[in-house]
Amino acid sequence: KISEAEVMVEGGIRDILITSEIATKDKMARVCALSKRADVKVTIDDPSNLQDLSESAQAFGANVGAVIEVNTSMGRGGVRHTERGVAIAQMANSLPGIVFKGVMSHQTLPGAPDRETRWIEGRRYIQMCLDVKDAIEAEGIPVEIVSSGESWTYDIAAEIPGVTEIEGGTYALLSTNYTYMTEFEIAAKILGAVISTPRPGI
């Protein structure tokens, strides 16, 4: 979100993707201010929201990167149909202050799936994002970024041609949600120890 992006820019990070849509004009102004200091990209899924972002960028004399979110399994933001993704990409590619960059998706899978299930479901979800990317490119619009994957598909997304970056990272925050994945057991154990250790004054 924008507040986290501001902290990262202050800390010297210069390449940022804000993975939630920016809905209000005051936050768009903050994004535009950041875009003058770093390569900031935001997710989009709505034409009117994109138009507002363009107008804000023009007012600031800024260029904001736009990445189309594809809804695959979260049921929150994101385009539901390939045709809508193409239409928004065409719009983004034509608006002043907007630099169309690509597509993204983020998936969820409940429970503790084994690797075969993770592969089947992860590949199926990410392909939905790649289908939008392919359709956009078929219209002659270059797609630089395909951002997808998460902690449960970090290893799978890396093997899928077309994916340019992986969003995996919950494990890095010591989430116990991924104890079923043996490579994250140590992080989960550390978090468990931190939570269970009494601290004076708390």
Coordinates of N, CA and C in Angstrom, one line a residue:
K1 N 0.8 -1.2 0.0 CA 0.0 0.0 0.0 C 0.9 1.2 0.0
I2 N 0.3 2.4 -0.2 CA 1.0 3.6 -0.4 C 1.9 4.0 0.8
S3 N 1.4 3.8 2.0 CA 2.2 4.2 3.2 C 3.4 3.3 3.3
E4 N 3.3 2.0 2.9 CA 4.5 1.1 2.9 C 5.5 1.6 1.8
A5 N 4.9 1.9 0.7 CA 5.8 2.4 -0.4 C 6.6 3.6 0.0
E6 N 5.9 4.5 0.7 CA 6.6 5.8 1.1 C 7.8 5.4 2.0
V7 N 7.6 4.5 2.9 CA 8.7 4.1 3.8 C 9.8 3.5 3.0
M8 N 9.5 2.6 2.0 CA 10.5 2.0 1.2 C 11.3 3.0 0.4
V9 N 10.7 4.0 -0.2 CA 11.4 5.0 -0.9 C 12.3 5.8 0.0
E10 N 11.8 6.2 1.2 CA 12.7 6.9 2.1 C 13.9 6.0 2.5
G11 N 13.7 4.7 2.5 CA 14.8 3.8 2.8 C 15.8 3.5 1.6
G12 N 15.5 4.1 0.5 CA 16.4 4.0 -0.7 C 16.0 3.0 -1.7
I13 N 14.8 2.4 -1.6 CA 14.3 1.4 -2.6 C 13.7 2.2 -3.8
R14 N 14.1 1.9 -5.0 CA 13.7 2.7 -6.1 C 12.9 2.0 -7.1
D15 N 12.5 0.8 -6.9 CA 11.7 0.0 -7.8 C 10.5 -0.7 -7.0
I16 N 9.3 -0.1 -7.1 CA 8.2 -0.5 -6.2 C 7.0 -0.8 -7.0
L17 N 6.3 -1.9 -6.7 CA 5.0 -2.2 -7.2 C 4.0 -2.2 -6.0
I18 N 3.0 -1.3 -6.1 CA 2.0 -1.3 -5.0 C 0.9 -2.2 -5.5
T19 N 0.7 -3.3 -4.8 CA -0.2 -4.4 -5.2 C -1.6 -4.2 -4.8
S20 N -2.0 -3.0 -4.5 CA -3.5 -2.8 -4.2 C -3.8 -1.5 -5.0
E21 N -5.1 -1.5 -5.5 CA -5.5 -0.3 -6.3 C -5.5 0.9 -5.4
I22 N -5.2 2.1 -6.0 CA -5.2 3.3 -5.3 C -6.6 4.0 -5.6
A23 N -7.4 4.1 -4.6 CA -8.8 4.4 -4.9 C -9.2 5.9 -4.7
T24 N -8.4 6.6 -3.9 CA -8.8 8.0 -3.6 C -7.7 9.0 -4.2
K25 N -8.2 10.2 -4.5 CA -7.3 11.2 -5.2 C -6.2 11.7 -4.3
D26 N -6.4 11.7 -2.9 CA -5.3 12.1 -2.1 C -4.2 11.1 -2.1
K27 N -4.5 9.8 -2.2 CA -3.5 8.8 -2.3 C -2.8 8.8 -3.6
M28 N -3.6 9.1 -4.7 CA -3.0 9.2 -6.0 C -2.0 10.3 -6.0
A29 N -2.3 11.4 -5.3 CA -1.3 12.5 -5.3 C 0.0 12.0 -4.6
R30 N -0.2 11.2 -3.5 CA 1.0 10.7 -2.9 C 1.8 9.8 -3.8
V31 N 1.1 9.0 -4.6 CA 1.8 8.1 -5.5 C 2.5 8.9 -6.5
C32 N 1.9 9.9 -7.0 CA 2.6 10.8 -8.1 C 3.8 11.5 -7.5
A33 N 3.7 11.9 -6.2 CA 4.9 12.5 -5.6 C 6.0 11.5 -5.5
L34 N 5.7 10.3 -5.1 CA 6.7 9.2 -5.1 C 7.3 8.9 -6.4
S35 N 6.5 9.0 -7.5 CA 6.9 8.6 -8.8 C 8.0 9.6 -9.3
K36 N 8.1 10.7 -8.7 CA 9.1 11.6 -9.1 C 10.5 11.3 -8.4
R37 N 10.4 10.3 -7.5 CA 11.6 9.9 -6.8 C 12.0 8.5 -7.1
A38 N 11.1 7.7 -7.6 CA 11.4 6.3 -7.8 C 10.5 5.7 -8.9
D39 N 10.8 4.5 -9.4 CA 10.0 3.9 -10.4 C 8.9 3.2 -9.6
V40 N 7.7 3.9 -9.6 CA 6.6 3.4 -8.8 C 5.5 2.9 -9.8
K41 N 5.0 1.7 -9.5 CA 3.9 1.1 -10.3 C 2.8 0.8 -9.4
V42 N 1.6 1.0 -10.0 CA 0.4 0.6 -9.2 C -0.5 -0.3 -10.0
T43 N -1.3 -1.1 -9.3 CA -2.2 -2.0 -10.0 C -3.5 -1.3 -10.3
I44 N -4.1 -1.7 -11.5 CA -5.3 -1.1 -11.9 C -6.3 -2.2 -12.4
D45 N -7.6 -1.9 -12.3 CA -8.5 -2.9 -12.8 C -9.8 -2.2 -13.3
D46 N -9.8 -0.8 -13.3 CA -11.0 0.0 -13.6 C -10.7 1.2 -14.4
P47 N -11.4 1.4 -15.5 CA -11.1 2.5 -16.4 C -11.2 3.9 -15.8
S48 N -12.2 4.1 -14.9 CA -12.4 5.4 -14.3 C -11.3 5.7 -13.3
N49 N -10.9 4.7 -12.6 CA -9.8 4.8 -11.7 C -8.5 5.2 -12.4
L50 N -8.3 4.6 -13.6 CA -7.1 4.8 -14.4 C -7.2 6.3 -14.9
Q51 N -8.3 6.7 -15.3 CA -8.5 8.1 -15.8 C -8.1 9.1 -14.7
D52 N -8.6 8.9 -13.5 CA -8.3 9.7 -12.3 C -6.8 9.7 -12.1
L53 N -6.1 8.6 -12.2 CA -4.7 8.5 -11.9 C -3.9 9.3 -13.0
S54 N -4.4 9.2 -14.2 CA -3.8 10.0 -15.3 C -3.9 11.5 -15.1
E55 N -5.0 11.9 -14.6 CA -5.2 13.3 -14.4 C -4.3 13.8 -13.2
S56 N -4.2 13.0 -12.2 CA -3.3 13.3 -11.1 C -1.9 13.4 -11.5
A57 N -1.5 12.4 -12.3 CA -0.1 12.4 -12.8 C 0.2 13.6 -13.6
Q58 N -0.7 14.0 -14.5 CA -0.5 15.3 -15.3 C -0.4 16.5 -14.4
A59 N -1.2 16.6 -13.3 CA -1.1 17.7 -12.4 C 0.2 17.8 -11.7
F60 N 0.8 16.6 -11.5 CA 2.1 16.6 -10.8 C 3.3 16.6 -11.7
G61 N 3.0 16.5 -13.0 CA 4.1 16.4 -14.0 C 4.9 15.1 -13.8
A62 N 4.2 14.0 -13.4 CA 4.8 12.7 -13.1 C 4.4 11.7 -14.1
N63 N 5.1 10.6 -14.1 CA 4.8 9.4 -14.9 C 4.6 8.2 -13.9
V64 N 3.5 7.6 -13.9 CA 3.2 6.5 -13.0 C 3.1 5.2 -13.8
G65 N 3.7 4.2 -13.3 CA 3.6 2.9 -14.0 C 2.3 2.2 -13.6
A66 N 1.7 1.5 -14.6 CA 0.4 0.8 -14.4 C 0.6 -0.6 -14.8
V67 N 0.1 -1.5 -13.8 CA 0.1 -2.9 -14.0 C -1.3 -3.4 -13.8
I68 N -1.9 -4.1 -14.8 CA -3.3 -4.6 -14.6 C -3.3 -5.8 -13.7
E69 N -4.2 -5.7 -12.7 CA -4.4 -6.9 -11.8 C -5.4 -7.8 -12.5
V70 N -5.1 -9.1 -12.5 CA -5.9 -10.2 -13.0 C -6.5 -11.0 -11.8
N71 N -7.8 -11.0 -11.7 CA -8.4 -11.8 -10.6 C -8.3 -13.3 -11.0
T72 N -7.6 -14.1 -10.2 CA -7.5 -15.5 -10.5 C -8.2 -16.4 -9.4
S73 N -8.1 -16.0 -8.1 CA -8.7 -16.8 -7.1 C -9.0 -16.0 -5.8
M74 N -8.5 -14.8 -5.7 CA -8.7 -14.0 -4.5 C -10.1 -13.5 -4.3
G75 N -10.8 -13.2 -5.4 CA -12.1 -12.7 -5.4 C -12.2 -11.3 -4.8
R76 N -11.1 -10.5 -5.0 CA -11.1 -9.1 -4.5 C -11.0 -8.2 -5.8
G77 N -9.8 -7.6 -5.9 CA -9.6 -6.7 -7.1 C -9.2 -7.6 -8.3
G78 N -9.1 -6.9 -9.4 CA -8.6 -7.6 -10.6 C -9.7 -7.8 -11.7
V79 N -9.2 -7.7 -12.9 CA -10.2 -8.0 -14.0 C -10.6 -9.4 -14.1
R80 N -11.8 -9.7 -14.4 CA -12.3 -11.0 -14.5 C -12.3 -11.6 -15.9
H81 N -12.1 -10.8 -16.9 CA -12.2 -11.3 -18.3 C -11.0 -10.7 -19.1
T82 N -10.5 -11.5 -19.9 CA -9.3 -11.2 -20.8 C -9.6 -9.9 -21.6
E83 N -10.8 -9.8 -22.1 CA -11.2 -8.7 -23.0 C -11.1 -7.4 -22.2
R84 N -11.5 -7.4 -20.9 CA -11.4 -6.2 -20.1 C -10.0 -5.8 -19.8
G85 N -9.1 -6.8 -19.6 CA -7.7 -6.5 -19.4 C -7.1 -5.9 -20.6
V86 N -7.5 -6.3 -21.8 CA -7.0 -5.7 -23.1 C -7.4 -4.3 -23.2
A87 N -8.7 -4.1 -22.9 CA -9.3 -2.7 -23.0 C -8.6 -1.7 -22.1
I88 N -8.3 -2.2 -20.9 CA -7.6 -1.3 -19.9 C -6.2 -1.0 -20.3
A89 N -5.6 -2.1 -20.9 CA -4.2 -1.9 -21.3 C -4.1 -0.9 -22.5
Q90 N -5.1 -1.0 -23.4 CA -5.1 0.0 -24.5 C -5.3 1.4 -24.0
M91 N -6.2 1.5 -23.0 CA -6.4 2.9 -22.4 C -5.2 3.4 -21.7
A92 N -4.5 2.5 -20.9 CA -3.3 2.9 -20.2 C -2.2 3.3 -21.1
N93 N -2.2 2.6 -22.3 CA -1.1 2.9 -23.2 C -1.3 4.2 -24.0
S94 N -2.5 4.8 -23.8 CA -2.8 6.0 -24.5 C -2.9 7.3 -23.6
L95 N -3.0 7.1 -22.3 CA -3.2 8.2 -21.4 C -1.9 8.9 -21.1
P96 N -1.9 10.2 -21.0 CA -0.7 10.9 -20.5 C -0.5 10.7 -19.0
G97 N 0.8 10.6 -18.7 CA 1.2 10.4 -17.3 C 1.1 9.0 -16.8
I98 N 0.7 8.1 -17.7 CA 0.6 6.7 -17.4 C 1.6 5.9 -18.3
V99 N 2.4 5.0 -17.7 CA 3.3 4.1 -18.4 C 2.8 2.7 -18.2
F100 N 2.2 2.1 -19.2 CA 1.8 0.7 -19.1 C 2.9 -0.2 -19.0
K101 N 2.9 -1.1 -18.0 CA 4.0 -1.9 -17.7 C 3.7 -3.4 -17.9
G102 N 2.5 -3.8 -17.5 CA 2.2 -5.3 -17.6 C 1.1 -5.7 -16.8
V103 N 1.1 -7.0 -16.3 CA 0.0 -7.6 -15.6 C 0.5 -8.2 -14.3
M104 N -0.4 -8.5 -13.4 CA 0.0 -9.2 -12.2 C -1.2 -10.0 -11.7
S105 N -0.9 -11.0 -10.9 CA -1.9 -11.7 -10.1 C -1.4 -12.2 -8.8
H106 N -2.2 -12.5 -7.9 CA -1.8 -13.1 -6.6 C -2.9 -14.1 -6.3
Q107 N -2.4 -15.3 -5.9 CA -3.3 -16.5 -5.7 C -3.4 -16.9 -4.3
T108 N -4.4 -17.6 -4.0 CA -4.6 -18.2 -2.7 C -5.0 -19.7 -2.8
L109 N -4.5 -20.5 -1.9 CA -4.9 -21.9 -1.9 C -4.9 -22.4 -0.4
P110 N -6.1 -22.7 0.0 CA -6.3 -23.0 1.5 C -5.7 -24.4 1.8
G111 N -5.5 -24.6 3.1 CA -5.1 -25.9 3.6 C -3.6 -26.0 3.5
A112 N -3.1 -27.3 3.4 CA -1.7 -27.6 3.3 C -1.5 -28.5 2.2
P113 N -1.5 -28.0 0.9 CA -1.4 -28.8 -0.3 C 0.0 -29.4 -0.4
D114 N 0.1 -30.6 -1.1 CA 1.4 -31.1 -1.4 C 1.9 -30.4 -2.7
R115 N 3.1 -30.8 -3.1 CA 3.7 -30.0 -4.2 C 3.0 -30.3 -5.5
E116 N 2.5 -31.5 -5.7 CA 1.7 -31.8 -6.9 C 0.5 -30.9 -7.0
T117 N -0.2 -30.7 -5.9 CA -1.4 -29.9 -5.9 C -1.0 -28.4 -6.1
R118 N 0.1 -28.0 -5.4 CA 0.5 -26.6 -5.6 C 0.9 -26.4 -7.0
W119 N 1.5 -27.3 -7.7 CA 1.9 -27.1 -9.1 C 0.7 -27.0 -10.0
I120 N -0.2 -27.9 -9.8 CA -1.4 -28.0 -10.7 C -2.2 -26.7 -10.5
E121 N -2.5 -26.3 -9.3 CA -3.4 -25.2 -9.0 C -2.6 -23.9 -9.3
G122 N -1.4 -23.8 -8.9 CA -0.6 -22.6 -9.1 C -0.4 -22.3 -10.6
R123 N -0.1 -23.4 -11.4 CA 0.1 -23.2 -12.8 C -1.2 -22.8 -13.5
R124 N -2.3 -23.3 -13.0 CA -3.6 -23.0 -13.6 C -4.0 -21.5 -13.3
Y125 N -3.7 -21.1 -12.1 CA -4.0 -19.7 -11.8 C -3.1 -18.7 -12.6
I126 N -1.8 -19.0 -12.5 CA -0.9 -18.1 -13.2 C -1.1 -18.0 -14.7
Q127 N -1.5 -19.2 -15.3 CA -1.8 -19.2 -16.7 C -3.0 -18.2 -17.0
M128 N -3.9 -18.0 -16.1 CA -4.9 -17.0 -16.4 C -4.3 -15.6 -16.5
C129 N -3.3 -15.3 -15.7 CA -2.6 -14.0 -15.9 C -1.9 -13.9 -17.2
L130 N -1.2 -15.0 -17.5 CA -0.5 -15.1 -18.8 C -1.4 -15.0 -20.0
D131 N -2.6 -15.5 -19.9 CA -3.6 -15.4 -21.0 C -3.9 -13.9 -21.3
V132 N -4.0 -13.1 -20.2 CA -4.3 -11.7 -20.4 C -3.0 -11.0 -21.0
K133 N -1.9 -11.4 -20.6 CA -0.6 -10.9 -21.1 C -0.5 -11.2 -22.6
D134 N -0.8 -12.4 -23.0 CA -0.8 -12.8 -24.4 C -1.8 -12.0 -25.3
A135 N -3.0 -11.8 -24.7 CA -4.0 -11.1 -25.5 C -3.6 -9.6 -25.7
I136 N -3.0 -9.0 -24.7 CA -2.5 -7.6 -24.8 C -1.4 -7.5 -25.8
E137 N -0.5 -8.5 -25.8 CA 0.6 -8.4 -26.8 C 0.1 -8.7 -28.2
A138 N -1.0 -9.5 -28.3 CA -1.6 -9.7 -29.6 C -2.2 -8.4 -30.2
E139 N -2.4 -7.4 -29.4 CA -2.9 -6.1 -29.9 C -1.8 -5.2 -30.1
G140 N -0.5 -5.7 -30.0 CA 0.6 -4.9 -30.4 C 1.2 -4.0 -29.2
I141 N 0.7 -4.3 -28.0 CA 1.2 -3.6 -26.8 C 2.2 -4.4 -26.1
P142 N 3.4 -3.9 -25.9 CA 4.4 -4.7 -25.2 C 4.1 -4.9 -23.7
V143 N 4.4 -6.0 -23.2 CA 4.2 -6.3 -21.8 C 5.5 -6.6 -21.1
E144 N 6.0 -5.7 -20.3 CA 7.3 -5.8 -19.7 C 7.3 -6.6 -18.5
I145 N 6.2 -6.6 -17.7 CA 6.2 -7.2 -16.4 C 5.0 -8.2 -16.3
V146 N 5.3 -9.4 -15.8 CA 4.3 -10.4 -15.4 C 4.7 -10.7 -14.0
S147 N 4.0 -10.1 -13.0 CA 4.3 -10.3 -11.6 C 3.3 -11.3 -11.0
S148 N 3.7 -12.4 -10.5 CA 2.8 -13.4 -10.0 C 3.5 -14.3 -9.0
G149 N 2.8 -15.3 -8.6 CA 3.4 -16.2 -7.6 C 3.3 -15.6 -6.2
E150 N 3.5 -16.4 -5.2 CA 3.5 -16.0 -3.8 C 4.3 -17.1 -3.1
S151 N 4.2 -17.1 -1.8 CA 5.1 -18.0 -1.1 C 4.7 -19.5 -1.4
W152 N 3.5 -19.8 -1.6 CA 3.2 -21.2 -1.9 C 3.4 -21.7 -3.3
T153 N 3.7 -20.7 -4.2 CA 4.1 -21.0 -5.6 C 5.5 -20.4 -6.0
Y154 N 6.3 -20.0 -5.0 CA 7.5 -19.4 -5.3 C 8.4 -20.2 -6.2
D155 N 8.4 -21.5 -5.9 CA 9.3 -22.4 -6.7 C 8.6 -22.8 -8.1
I156 N 7.3 -22.8 -8.1 CA 6.6 -23.1 -9.3 C 6.6 -22.0 -10.3
A157 N 6.3 -20.8 -9.8 CA 6.3 -19.6 -10.7 C 7.6 -19.4 -11.4
A158 N 8.7 -19.7 -10.7 CA 10.0 -19.6 -11.3 C 10.2 -20.5 -12.5
E159 N 9.5 -21.5 -12.6 CA 9.6 -22.5 -13.7 C 8.6 -22.2 -14.9
I160 N 7.8 -21.2 -14.7 CA 6.8 -20.9 -15.7 C 7.3 -19.8 -16.7
P161 N 7.5 -20.2 -18.0 CA 7.9 -19.2 -18.9 C 7.0 -18.0 -19.0
G162 N 7.5 -16.8 -19.0 CA 6.7 -15.6 -19.1 C 6.6 -14.8 -17.8
V163 N 6.7 -15.5 -16.7 CA 6.7 -14.8 -15.4 C 8.0 -14.1 -15.2
T164 N 8.0 -12.8 -14.9 CA 9.2 -12.0 -14.8 C 9.6 -11.7 -13.4
E165 N 8.6 -11.8 -12.5 CA 9.0 -11.5 -11.0 C 8.0 -12.3 -10.2
I166 N 8.4 -12.7 -9.0 CA 7.7 -13.5 -8.1 C 7.4 -12.7 -6.8
E167 N 6.1 -12.7 -6.4 CA 5.7 -11.9 -5.2 C 5.8 -12.6 -3.9
G168 N 6.4 -13.8 -3.9 CA 6.5 -14.6 -2.7 C 7.2 -13.7 -1.6
G169 N 6.7 -13.8 -0.3 CA 7.4 -13.1 0.7 C 6.8 -13.2 2.1
T170 N 5.6 -13.8 2.2 CA 5.0 -14.0 3.5 C 6.0 -14.8 4.4
Y171 N 6.6 -15.8 3.9 CA 7.6 -16.6 4.7 C 8.7 -15.7 5.3
A172 N 9.0 -14.7 4.5 CA 10.1 -13.8 5.0 C 9.7 -13.0 6.3
L173 N 8.4 -12.9 6.5 CA 7.8 -12.3 7.7 C 7.6 -13.3 8.8
L174 N 8.1 -14.5 8.6 CA 8.0 -15.5 9.6 C 6.6 -16.0 9.8
S175 N 5.8 -16.1 8.7 CA 4.4 -16.6 8.8 C 4.3 -18.1 9.1
T176 N 3.5 -18.4 10.1 CA 3.3 -19.8 10.4 C 2.3 -20.5 9.5
N177 N 1.8 -19.7 8.5 CA 0.9 -20.3 7.5 C 1.6 -21.3 6.6
Y178 N 2.9 -21.3 6.6 CA 3.6 -22.1 5.6 C 4.4 -23.2 6.3
T179 N 4.0 -23.6 7.4 CA 4.8 -24.7 8.1 C 4.7 -26.0 7.3
Y180 N 3.7 -26.1 6.5 CA 3.6 -27.4 5.7 C 4.6 -27.5 4.6
M181 N 5.3 -26.4 4.3 CA 6.4 -26.3 3.3 C 7.7 -26.4 4.1
T182 N 8.4 -27.5 3.9 CA 9.6 -27.8 4.8 C 10.7 -26.7 4.7
E183 N 10.8 -26.1 3.5 CA 11.8 -25.0 3.4 C 11.5 -23.8 4.3
F184 N 10.3 -23.7 4.8 CA 9.9 -22.5 5.6 C 9.8 -22.9 7.1
E185 N 10.1 -24.1 7.4 CA 9.9 -24.6 8.8 C 10.7 -23.7 9.8
I186 N 12.0 -23.4 9.5 CA 12.8 -22.7 10.4 C 12.2 -21.3 10.7
A187 N 11.8 -20.6 9.6 CA 11.2 -19.3 9.8 C 9.9 -19.4 10.7
A188 N 9.1 -20.4 10.5 CA 7.9 -20.6 11.3 C 8.3 -20.9 12.8
K189 N 9.3 -21.7 13.0 CA 9.7 -22.0 14.4 C 10.2 -20.8 15.1
I190 N 11.0 -19.9 14.4 CA 11.5 -18.7 15.0 C 10.3 -17.8 15.4
L191 N 9.3 -17.7 14.6 CA 8.2 -16.9 14.9 C 7.5 -17.5 16.1
G192 N 7.3 -18.8 16.2 CA 6.7 -19.4 17.3 C 7.4 -19.1 18.6
A193 N 8.7 -19.1 18.5 CA 9.5 -18.8 19.7 C 9.4 -17.4 20.1
V194 N 9.3 -16.5 19.2 CA 9.1 -15.1 19.5 C 7.8 -14.8 20.2
I195 N 6.7 -15.5 19.7 CA 5.4 -15.3 20.2 C 5.3 -15.9 21.6
S196 N 5.9 -17.0 21.8 CA 5.7 -17.7 23.1 C 6.7 -17.2 24.2
T197 N 7.7 -16.4 23.9 CA 8.6 -15.9 24.9 C 8.0 -14.7 25.6
P198 N 7.8 -14.8 26.9 CA 7.3 -13.7 27.7 C 8.3 -12.5 27.6
R199 N 7.7 -11.3 27.5 CA 8.5 -10.1 27.5 C 8.1 -9.2 28.6
P200 N 9.0 -8.8 29.5 CA 8.6 -7.9 30.6 C 7.9 -6.6 30.1
G201 N 6.8 -6.3 30.9 CA 6.1 -5.1 30.6 C 5.1 -5.2 29.5
I202 N 4.9 -6.4 28.9 CA 4.0 -6.6 27.8 C 2.8 -7.5 28.3

